[in-house]
């Protein structure tokens, strides 16, 4: 294992220290319990959005804390759910009196720990709601969850609901909007290589040089199918077709297409893949109105990619376009 680290046991602590130094105008980082919150929190009278999950998916979630997106994020150890006390501390830091919405990816540990934290803060009189996202079409159940996994669609959910909260939407409206996004977003990923968790020291699964894994999760979980390596046209088609057919997306639908690197795939390959995805969608009469391309929801150094489609309407498009200022996403400010 070759990584730019000192000690596997201190990777997250040291990374959080560096993040705080890199973005002092945007973020406050507390080391214990580990919480990242926006520098101007709490924003009085605004619904607060809190999310989190295991580290190793950067920039998700800490890179999405800031104006127009999350109020706080709770980073767990690498690929490990944050603890209830982290979530409780995050809510205490950012609650501005208008309620708190917890955005949770559908993994068993995340769901249980966020639920526990929600019960604790509710006992203190906080109006708290929870929305679980499960956008991965690859598998119904996995090593980490019952039901579908929450993956790259989480970014789109946090951006859109974050914009609504920034504009003054109340908690009921933010929760309803979140459920609307969850109902209309689908994702699927593939891996060319596995990733290596620092404290494990070896790849999470083995792939031959002439194989790839279709339907992987963001924790390095194996996917739905192991296949011989194929050209990019075939790889992207294997991602697009199940995603389109699952909702299903239909001719004339307006969509946001998010082409995501799993961490180790360079942008030259990602843009190539994005172009293929746009062509495949155009052939089906699906209209790509908004796009995002880059390494935003990663799995350490895994080589691979995912595609996410969100069915758009005027409301969702306007909220996606709304200003955002975070470490990883910035426009319109």
Coordinates of C-alpha atoms in Angstrom, one line a residue:
X1 CA 0.0 0.0 0.0
X2 CA 1.4 3.4 -1.0
X3 CA -0.6 6.4 0.2
X4 CA 0.3 10.0 1.3
X5 CA -0.3 9.3 5.0
X6 CA 1.5 9.2 8.2
X7 CA -0.5 6.7 10.2
X8 CA -3.6 4.9 9.1
X9 CA -5.2 5.6 12.5
X10 CA -4.8 9.4 12.2
X11 CA -5.8 9.9 8.5
X12 CA -9.2 11.5 9.1
X13 CA -8.0 13.7 12.0
X14 CA -5.1 15.0 9.9
X15 CA -7.2 15.5 6.8
X16 CA -9.8 17.5 8.8
X17 CA -7.0 19.7 10.2
X18 CA -5.8 20.4 6.7
X19 CA -9.4 21.1 5.5
X20 CA -9.8 23.7 8.2
X21 CA -6.6 25.4 7.2
X22 CA -7.6 25.4 3.5
X23 CA -11.0 26.9 4.0
X24 CA -11.1 29.2 7.0
X25 CA -13.5 31.6 5.3
X26 CA -16.0 28.8 4.7
X27 CA -15.8 26.3 7.5
X28 CA -15.3 25.6 11.1
X29 CA -13.9 22.1 11.9
X30 CA -14.3 20.5 15.3
X31 CA -12.0 17.5 15.9
X32 CA -13.9 15.7 18.7
X33 CA -16.6 14.8 18.0
X34 CA -15.7 15.4 14.4
X35 CA -18.1 18.0 12.9
X36 CA -17.7 20.5 10.0
X37 CA -20.1 23.5 9.9
X38 CA -20.4 26.6 7.9
X39 CA -18.6 29.6 9.3
X40 CA -21.7 31.8 9.7
X41 CA -23.7 29.1 11.5
X42 CA -26.2 29.2 13.0
X43 CA -28.2 31.2 10.5
X44 CA -31.2 32.4 12.5
X45 CA -34.6 31.6 11.0
X46 CA -33.2 29.2 8.4
X47 CA -33.8 25.4 8.2
X48 CA -30.5 23.7 8.8
X49 CA -29.3 20.8 6.7
X50 CA -27.1 18.2 8.2
X51 CA -25.6 15.2 6.5
X52 CA -22.6 12.9 6.9
X53 CA -21.1 9.5 6.4
X54 CA -17.8 7.7 6.4
X55 CA -14.7 9.5 5.2
X56 CA -13.1 8.5 1.9
X57 CA -15.8 9.9 -0.3
X58 CA -14.4 13.4 -0.5
X59 CA -15.5 16.0 -1.3
X60 CA -18.8 14.5 -0.1
X61 CA -19.9 15.6 2.5
X62 CA -17.6 18.2 4.1
X63 CA -16.9 19.8 0.7
X64 CA -20.6 20.6 0.3
X65 CA -20.9 22.6 3.5
X66 CA -21.5 26.3 2.9
X67 CA -24.0 28.8 1.6
X68 CA -26.7 27.2 -0.5
X69 CA -25.9 23.7 0.5
X70 CA -25.2 21.9 3.8
X71 CA -25.0 23.7 7.2
X72 CA -23.0 20.8 8.7
X73 CA -21.4 17.5 7.9
X74 CA -20.4 14.6 10.2
X75 CA -17.3 12.7 8.9
X76 CA -16.9 9.2 10.3
X77 CA -13.8 7.1 10.1
X78 CA -13.0 5.9 6.5
X79 CA -16.1 4.0 5.2
X80 CA -17.6 4.1 8.7
X81 CA -20.8 5.8 9.8
X82 CA -20.6 8.8 12.0
X83 CA -21.7 8.3 15.6
X84 CA -24.9 9.7 17.1
X85 CA -23.0 12.2 19.2
X86 CA -21.4 13.6 16.1
X87 CA -24.8 14.2 14.6
X88 CA -26.2 15.6 17.8
X89 CA -23.2 18.0 18.1
X90 CA -23.8 19.1 14.5
X91 CA -27.4 19.9 15.1
X92 CA -26.5 21.9 18.2
X93 CA -24.0 24.0 16.2
X94 CA -26.3 24.9 13.3
X95 CA -29.8 24.9 14.5
X96 CA -31.2 28.4 13.8
X97 CA -34.6 27.8 15.3
X98 CA -36.5 26.8 12.1
X99 CA -35.9 23.1 12.4
X100 CA -33.3 20.7 11.1
X101 CA -33.4 18.3 8.1
X102 CA -31.1 15.2 8.3
X103 CA -30.0 13.9 4.8
X104 CA -29.0 10.2 5.2
X105 CA -27.6 7.8 2.6
X106 CA -29.3 4.4 2.9
X107 CA -26.6 2.4 4.7
X108 CA -27.6 0.5 7.8
X109 CA -25.1 2.2 10.1
X110 CA -25.9 5.7 8.8
X111 CA -29.6 5.2 9.2
X112 CA -29.4 3.8 12.7
X113 CA -27.0 6.4 14.0
X114 CA -28.9 9.4 12.4
X115 CA -32.2 8.0 13.8
X116 CA -30.7 7.8 17.3
X117 CA -29.4 11.3 17.0
X118 CA -32.8 12.6 15.8
X119 CA -34.4 11.1 18.9
X120 CA -31.9 12.7 21.2
X121 CA -32.3 16.2 19.7
X122 CA -36.1 15.9 19.5
X123 CA -36.0 15.3 23.3
X124 CA -34.4 18.8 23.5
X125 CA -37.3 20.3 21.6
X126 CA -35.7 20.5 18.1
X127 CA -38.0 19.9 15.2
X128 CA -36.0 17.4 13.2
X129 CA -36.9 15.4 10.1
X130 CA -35.0 12.7 8.3
X131 CA -34.9 11.9 4.6
X132 CA -33.1 8.8 3.4
X133 CA -31.8 8.6 -0.2
X134 CA -31.5 5.3 -2.1
X135 CA -30.7 6.1 -5.7
X136 CA -28.4 3.2 -6.6
X137 CA -30.2 0.9 -9.1
X138 CA -27.4 -1.8 -8.9
X139 CA -28.6 -4.0 -6.1
X140 CA -31.5 -4.3 -3.7
X141 CA -29.4 -5.3 -0.7
X142 CA -25.6 -5.1 -0.1
X143 CA -23.0 -5.7 2.5
X144 CA -23.9 -2.3 4.1
X145 CA -27.6 -1.9 3.7
X146 CA -31.1 -3.3 3.4
X147 CA -32.6 -2.0 0.2
X148 CA -30.9 0.2 -2.3
X149 CA -27.8 2.2 -1.5
X150 CA -27.5 6.0 -1.3
X151 CA -24.8 7.1 -3.7
X152 CA -24.0 10.1 -6.0
X153 CA -27.6 11.4 -6.1
X154 CA -26.9 12.6 -2.6
X155 CA -25.0 15.6 -4.0
X156 CA -27.9 16.7 -6.1
X157 CA -30.3 16.3 -3.1
X158 CA -28.1 18.4 -0.9
X159 CA -27.6 21.1 -3.5
X160 CA -31.3 21.5 -4.4
X161 CA -32.7 21.4 -0.9
X162 CA -29.9 23.5 0.4
X163 CA -30.9 26.2 -2.2
X164 CA -34.5 26.1 -1.0
X165 CA -33.5 26.4 2.7
X166 CA -31.2 29.3 1.8
X167 CA -34.2 31.1 0.2
X168 CA -36.2 30.7 3.4
X169 CA -38.3 27.5 2.7
X170 CA -39.8 26.1 5.9
X171 CA -39.1 22.6 7.2
X172 CA -42.2 21.0 5.7
X173 CA -41.3 22.4 2.3
X174 CA -37.6 21.3 2.5
X175 CA -38.7 17.8 3.5
X176 CA -41.2 17.5 0.7
X177 CA -38.7 18.8 -1.8
X178 CA -36.1 16.3 -0.6
X179 CA -38.6 13.4 -1.1
X180 CA -39.3 14.7 -4.6
X181 CA -35.6 14.6 -5.5
X182 CA -35.3 11.1 -4.0
X183 CA -38.2 9.9 -6.1
X184 CA -36.7 11.2 -9.3
X185 CA -33.0 10.4 -9.1
X186 CA -31.2 7.2 -10.1
X187 CA -27.5 6.2 -10.2
X188 CA -25.2 3.3 -11.3
X189 CA -21.4 2.9 -11.1
X190 CA -18.6 0.7 -12.2
X191 CA -15.0 0.0 -11.1
X192 CA -11.9 -0.8 -13.0
X193 CA -9.9 -1.2 -9.8
X194 CA -10.7 -1.6 -6.2
X195 CA -9.7 0.9 -3.5
X196 CA -7.6 0.3 -0.4
X197 CA -8.8 1.4 3.0
X198 CA -5.8 2.7 4.9
X199 CA -6.3 0.7 8.1
X200 CA -7.0 -2.5 6.0
X201 CA -3.9 -2.2 3.8
X202 CA -5.2 -4.2 0.9
X203 CA -7.7 -3.8 -1.9
X204 CA -11.3 -4.3 -1.0
X205 CA -11.7 -6.8 -3.8
X206 CA -9.7 -8.3 -6.6
X207 CA -10.1 -7.5 -10.3
X208 CA -8.0 -9.0 -13.1
X209 CA -6.5 -6.5 -15.6
X210 CA -9.0 -7.5 -18.2
X211 CA -12.1 -7.3 -15.9
X212 CA -14.4 -4.6 -14.5
X213 CA -17.1 -4.6 -11.8
X214 CA -20.5 -3.2 -12.8
X215 CA -22.8 -1.9 -10.0
X216 CA -20.2 -1.3 -7.3
X217 CA -21.0 0.8 -4.2
X218 CA -19.0 3.7 -2.9
X219 CA -17.5 1.6 -0.1
X220 CA -15.8 -0.7 -2.5
X221 CA -18.6 -3.3 -2.3
X222 CA -18.7 -5.7 -5.2
X223 CA -21.4 -5.0 -7.8
X224 CA -24.0 -6.9 -9.6
X225 CA -21.8 -8.4 -12.3
X226 CA -18.1 -8.9 -13.2
X227 CA -17.4 -8.6 -16.9
X228 CA -14.6 -8.6 -19.4
X229 CA -13.2 -5.1 -20.1
X230 CA -15.0 -3.3 -22.9
X231 CA -14.5 0.0 -24.9
X232 CA -15.9 3.2 -23.4
X233 CA -19.0 3.1 -25.6
X234 CA -20.1 -0.2 -24.2
X235 CA -19.1 0.7 -20.6
X236 CA -21.3 3.9 -20.6
X237 CA -24.1 2.1 -22.3
X238 CA -24.1 -0.5 -19.4
X239 CA -24.5 2.4 -17.0
X240 CA -27.1 4.5 -18.8
X241 CA -29.5 1.8 -19.9
X242 CA -30.4 0.4 -16.4
X243 CA -30.6 4.0 -15.0
X244 CA -33.0 5.1 -17.7
X245 CA -35.1 2.0 -17.5
X246 CA -35.4 2.0 -13.7
X247 CA -37.5 5.2 -13.1
X248 CA -38.2 5.0 -16.1
X249 CA -37.0 8.1 -17.9
X250 CA -38.9 8.7 -21.1
X251 CA -38.6 10.6 -24.4
X252 CA -39.1 14.3 -23.7
X253 CA -37.9 14.2 -20.1
X254 CA -35.6 17.0 -19.0
X255 CA -32.7 15.7 -16.9
X256 CA -29.6 16.7 -15.0
X257 CA -26.7 14.3 -16.0
X258 CA -24.0 13.9 -13.4
X259 CA -20.9 12.0 -14.6
X260 CA -18.8 11.2 -11.5
X261 CA -15.3 9.9 -11.0
X262 CA -14.9 7.3 -8.3
X263 CA -11.6 9.0 -7.4
X264 CA -8.9 7.6 -9.6
X265 CA -10.4 8.2 -13.1
X266 CA -8.9 11.3 -14.7
X267 CA -11.0 14.0 -16.2
X268 CA -9.9 13.2 -19.8
X269 CA -11.6 9.8 -19.5
X270 CA -14.5 11.2 -17.6
X271 CA -15.3 13.9 -20.2
X272 CA -15.0 11.2 -22.9
X273 CA -17.6 9.1 -21.0
X274 CA -19.8 12.1 -20.5
X275 CA -19.9 12.8 -24.2
X276 CA -21.0 9.2 -24.8
X277 CA -23.7 9.4 -22.1
X278 CA -25.1 12.6 -23.7
X279 CA -25.2 10.9 -27.1
X280 CA -27.1 7.8 -25.7
X281 CA -29.6 10.0 -23.9
X282 CA -30.2 12.1 -27.1
X283 CA -30.9 8.9 -29.0
X284 CA -33.7 8.2 -26.6
X285 CA -35.1 11.8 -26.8
X286 CA -34.1 12.6 -23.3
X287 CA -33.1 16.2 -23.0
X288 CA -30.0 17.0 -20.9
X289 CA -30.6 20.5 -19.5
X290 CA -28.0 20.5 -16.7
X291 CA -24.7 18.8 -16.3
X292 CA -22.0 18.1 -13.6
X293 CA -18.8 16.3 -14.4
X294 CA -16.0 15.5 -11.9
X295 CA -14.8 13.6 -8.8
X296 CA -17.5 14.6 -6.3
X297 CA -18.6 11.3 -4.7
X298 CA -15.6 9.1 -4.5
X299 CA -14.3 5.9 -3.1
X300 CA -10.8 6.8 -2.2
X301 CA -8.5 6.0 -5.2
X302 CA -10.8 3.6 -7.0
X303 CA -10.6 3.9 -10.8
X304 CA -14.2 3.9 -12.1
X305 CA -17.2 6.2 -12.7
X306 CA -20.9 6.5 -12.0
X307 CA -23.7 8.2 -13.9
X308 CA -26.7 9.9 -12.1
X309 CA -29.8 11.1 -13.8
X310 CA -32.3 13.5 -12.1
X311 CA -35.6 14.2 -13.8
X312 CA -36.0 18.0 -13.8
X313 CA -38.9 20.4 -13.8
X314 CA -38.8 24.2 -13.6
X315 CA -38.6 24.2 -9.8
X316 CA -35.7 21.7 -9.5
X317 CA -33.8 23.5 -12.3
X318 CA -34.1 26.8 -10.7
X319 CA -32.9 25.5 -7.4
X320 CA -29.9 23.7 -9.0
X321 CA -28.9 27.0 -10.7
X322 CA -29.2 29.0 -7.4
X323 CA -26.0 30.3 -5.9
X324 CA -23.7 28.0 -3.9
X325 CA -20.4 28.6 -2.1
X326 CA -18.7 25.6 -0.7
X327 CA -15.2 24.1 -0.9
X328 CA -16.2 21.8 -3.8
X329 CA -19.1 23.6 -5.6
X330 CA -19.2 27.3 -6.3
X331 CA -21.3 29.3 -8.7
X332 CA -23.6 32.3 -8.9
X333 CA -22.2 34.1 -5.8

